[in-house]
XYZ file of C-alpha atoms in Angstrom:
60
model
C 0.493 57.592 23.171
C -0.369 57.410 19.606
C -1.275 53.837 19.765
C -4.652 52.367 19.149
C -6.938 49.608 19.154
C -8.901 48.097 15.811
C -12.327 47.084 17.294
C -13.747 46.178 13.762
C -13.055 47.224 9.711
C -16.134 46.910 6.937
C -15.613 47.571 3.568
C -15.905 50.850 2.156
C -17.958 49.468 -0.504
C -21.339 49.014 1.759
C -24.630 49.293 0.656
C -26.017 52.671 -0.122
C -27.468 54.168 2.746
C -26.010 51.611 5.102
C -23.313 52.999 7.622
C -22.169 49.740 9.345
C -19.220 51.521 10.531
C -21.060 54.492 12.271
C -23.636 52.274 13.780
C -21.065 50.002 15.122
C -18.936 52.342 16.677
C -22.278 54.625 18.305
C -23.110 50.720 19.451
C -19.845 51.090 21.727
C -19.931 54.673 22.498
C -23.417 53.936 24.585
C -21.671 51.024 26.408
C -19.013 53.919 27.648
C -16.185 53.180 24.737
C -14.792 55.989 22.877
C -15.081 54.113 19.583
C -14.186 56.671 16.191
C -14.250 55.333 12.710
C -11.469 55.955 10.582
C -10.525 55.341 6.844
C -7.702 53.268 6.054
C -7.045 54.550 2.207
C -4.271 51.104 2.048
C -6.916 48.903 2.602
C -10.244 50.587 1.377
C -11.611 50.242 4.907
C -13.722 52.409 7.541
C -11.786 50.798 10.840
C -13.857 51.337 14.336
C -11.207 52.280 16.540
C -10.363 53.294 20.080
C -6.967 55.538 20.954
C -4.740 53.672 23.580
C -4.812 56.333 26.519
C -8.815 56.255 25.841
C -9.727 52.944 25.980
C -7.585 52.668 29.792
C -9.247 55.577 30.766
C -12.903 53.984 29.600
C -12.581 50.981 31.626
C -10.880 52.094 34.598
């Protein structure tokens, strides 16, 4: 499937030197998620996601 899941979106605007994104979505890949951050160019957001077939396959 080409479906997926939004876990979070921060603006693409952050701080310098902050990656809220990045740390969010390493934050889920050590609890077993396979979380990948994405830029949505519409909105001018980095989105934490998680692919459909993953995110079964992570809690199964």
């Amino acid at each position: 499937m080409n479906g997926r899941t939004v876990l979070e979106s921060f603006p693409a605007g952050g701080p310098r030197g902050s990656w809220p994104a990045e740390e969010f979505a390493q934050a889920r890949r050590s609890e077993g998620l396979p979380a990948e951050v994405v830029m949505d160019l519409a909105s001018d957001m980095f989105l934490v996601i998680v692919r459909s077939g993953d995110a079964a396959d992570a809690t199964a």
